[in-house]
mmCIF file of C-alpha atoms in Angstrom:
data_model
loop_
_atom_site.group_PDB
_atom_site.id
_atom_site.type_symbol
_atom_site.label_atom_id
_atom_site.label_comp_id
_atom_site.label_asym_id
_atom_site.label_seq_id
_atom_site.Cartn_x
_atom_site.Cartn_y
_atom_site.Cartn_z
ATOM 1 C CA UNK A 1061 21.833 -9.189 3.525
ATOM 2 C CA UNK A 1062 21.634 -6.569 6.156
ATOM 3 C CA UNK A 1063 22.796 -9.246 8.831
ATOM 4 C CA UNK A 1064 25.597 -10.228 6.174
ATOM 5 C CA UNK A 1065 26.615 -6.443 6.234
ATOM 6 C CA UNK A 1066 27.039 -6.748 9.952
ATOM 7 C CA UNK A 1067 23.856 -5.493 11.349
ATOM 8 C CA UNK A 1068 22.800 -7.197 14.636
ATOM 9 C CA UNK A 1069 19.130 -6.851 13.980
ATOM 10 C CA UNK A 1070 17.091 -6.320 10.566
ATOM 11 C CA UNK A 1071 13.241 -5.888 10.545
ATOM 12 C CA UNK A 1072 11.083 -5.735 7.230
ATOM 13 C CA UNK A 1073 8.203 -7.158 5.481
ATOM 14 C CA UNK A 1074 7.552 -10.156 3.146
ATOM 15 C CA UNK A 1075 5.163 -8.320 1.324
ATOM 16 C CA UNK A 1076 3.829 -4.627 0.662
ATOM 17 C CA UNK A 1077 1.589 -3.707 3.894
ATOM 18 C CA UNK A 1078 -0.707 -0.739 4.041
ATOM 19 C CA UNK A 1079 0.642 2.137 5.105
ATOM 20 C CA UNK A 1080 -1.584 2.529 8.133
ATOM 21 C CA UNK A 1081 -0.418 -0.775 9.643
ATOM 22 C CA UNK A 1082 3.394 -0.125 8.558
ATOM 23 C CA UNK A 1083 3.461 3.322 10.340
ATOM 24 C CA UNK A 1084 1.675 1.885 13.530
ATOM 25 C CA UNK A 1085 4.299 -1.097 13.774
ATOM 26 C CA UNK A 1086 7.162 1.357 13.212
ATOM 27 C CA UNK A 1087 5.913 3.618 15.746
ATOM 28 C CA UNK A 1088 5.659 1.011 18.390
ATOM 29 C CA UNK A 1089 8.798 -0.653 17.314
ATOM 30 C CA UNK A 1090 10.566 2.482 17.717
ATOM 31 C CA UNK A 1091 9.057 3.655 20.931
ATOM 32 C CA UNK A 1092 10.228 0.457 22.619
ATOM 33 C CA UNK A 1093 13.632 0.496 20.966
ATOM 34 C CA UNK A 1094 14.452 4.085 21.136
ATOM 35 C CA UNK A 1095 12.708 4.784 24.510
ATOM 36 C CA UNK A 1096 14.499 5.384 27.788
ATOM 37 C CA UNK A 1097 17.165 3.306 27.182
ATOM 38 C CA UNK A 1098 18.441 2.746 23.512
ATOM 39 C CA UNK A 1099 18.786 -0.978 23.126
ATOM 40 C CA UNK A 1100 18.546 -2.746 19.640
ATOM 41 C CA UNK A 1101 18.450 -6.250 21.541
ATOM 42 C CA UNK A 1102 14.716 -5.118 22.113
ATOM 43 C CA UNK A 1103 13.670 -4.982 18.611
ATOM 44 C CA UNK A 1104 12.905 -8.652 18.152
ATOM 45 C CA UNK A 1105 10.397 -8.499 21.455
ATOM 46 C CA UNK A 1106 9.291 -5.253 20.248
ATOM 47 C CA UNK A 1107 8.273 -6.157 16.780
ATOM 48 C CA UNK A 1108 6.543 -9.342 18.200
ATOM 49 C CA UNK A 1109 4.499 -7.004 20.774
ATOM 50 C CA UNK A 1110 3.508 -4.549 17.860
ATOM 51 C CA UNK A 1111 2.347 -7.252 15.611
ATOM 52 C CA UNK A 1112 0.099 -9.036 18.290
ATOM 53 C CA UNK A 1113 -1.248 -5.587 18.945
ATOM 54 C CA UNK A 1114 -2.010 -5.013 15.463
ATOM 55 C CA UNK A 1115 -3.164 -8.746 15.193
ATOM 56 C CA UNK A 1116 -5.459 -8.379 18.088
ATOM 57 C CA UNK A 1117 -7.067 -5.149 16.590
ATOM 58 C CA UNK A 1118 -7.451 -6.545 13.094
ATOM 59 C CA UNK A 1119 -7.588 -10.192 13.264
ATOM 60 C CA UNK A 1120 -9.481 -10.379 9.806
ATOM 61 C CA UNK A 1121 -6.845 -8.811 7.837
ATOM 62 C CA UNK A 1122 -3.728 -10.961 8.346
ATOM 63 C CA UNK A 1123 -2.065 -9.301 5.371
ATOM 64 C CA UNK A 1124 -1.606 -6.136 7.262
ATOM 65 C CA UNK A 1125 0.153 -7.861 10.110
ATOM 66 C CA UNK A 1126 1.681 -11.258 9.163
ATOM 67 C CA UNK A 1127 4.292 -9.756 6.621
ATOM 68 C CA UNK A 1128 6.318 -8.329 9.541
ATOM 69 C CA UNK A 1129 9.638 -10.402 10.264
ATOM 70 C CA UNK A 1130 12.871 -9.935 12.261
ATOM 71 C CA UNK A 1131 16.475 -11.254 11.498
ATOM 72 C CA UNK A 1132 18.804 -11.696 14.340
ATOM 73 C CA UNK A 1133 19.461 -13.080 17.349
#
């Protein structure tokens, strides 16, 4: 619904994830998107990189990283 409201990119989770995983993904994505040059077009690749990092560190707990989604171009 955020995309229908005019937002180009929307990030979310398909189910509730543990707070530590959510905070780590949030920190990594925001560091990339709001880093040196603000660019929301990097939100999809930034989420992908953050989830891959979390997946590499905890492959045995997919419930903490598999829920993350990006909607947008």
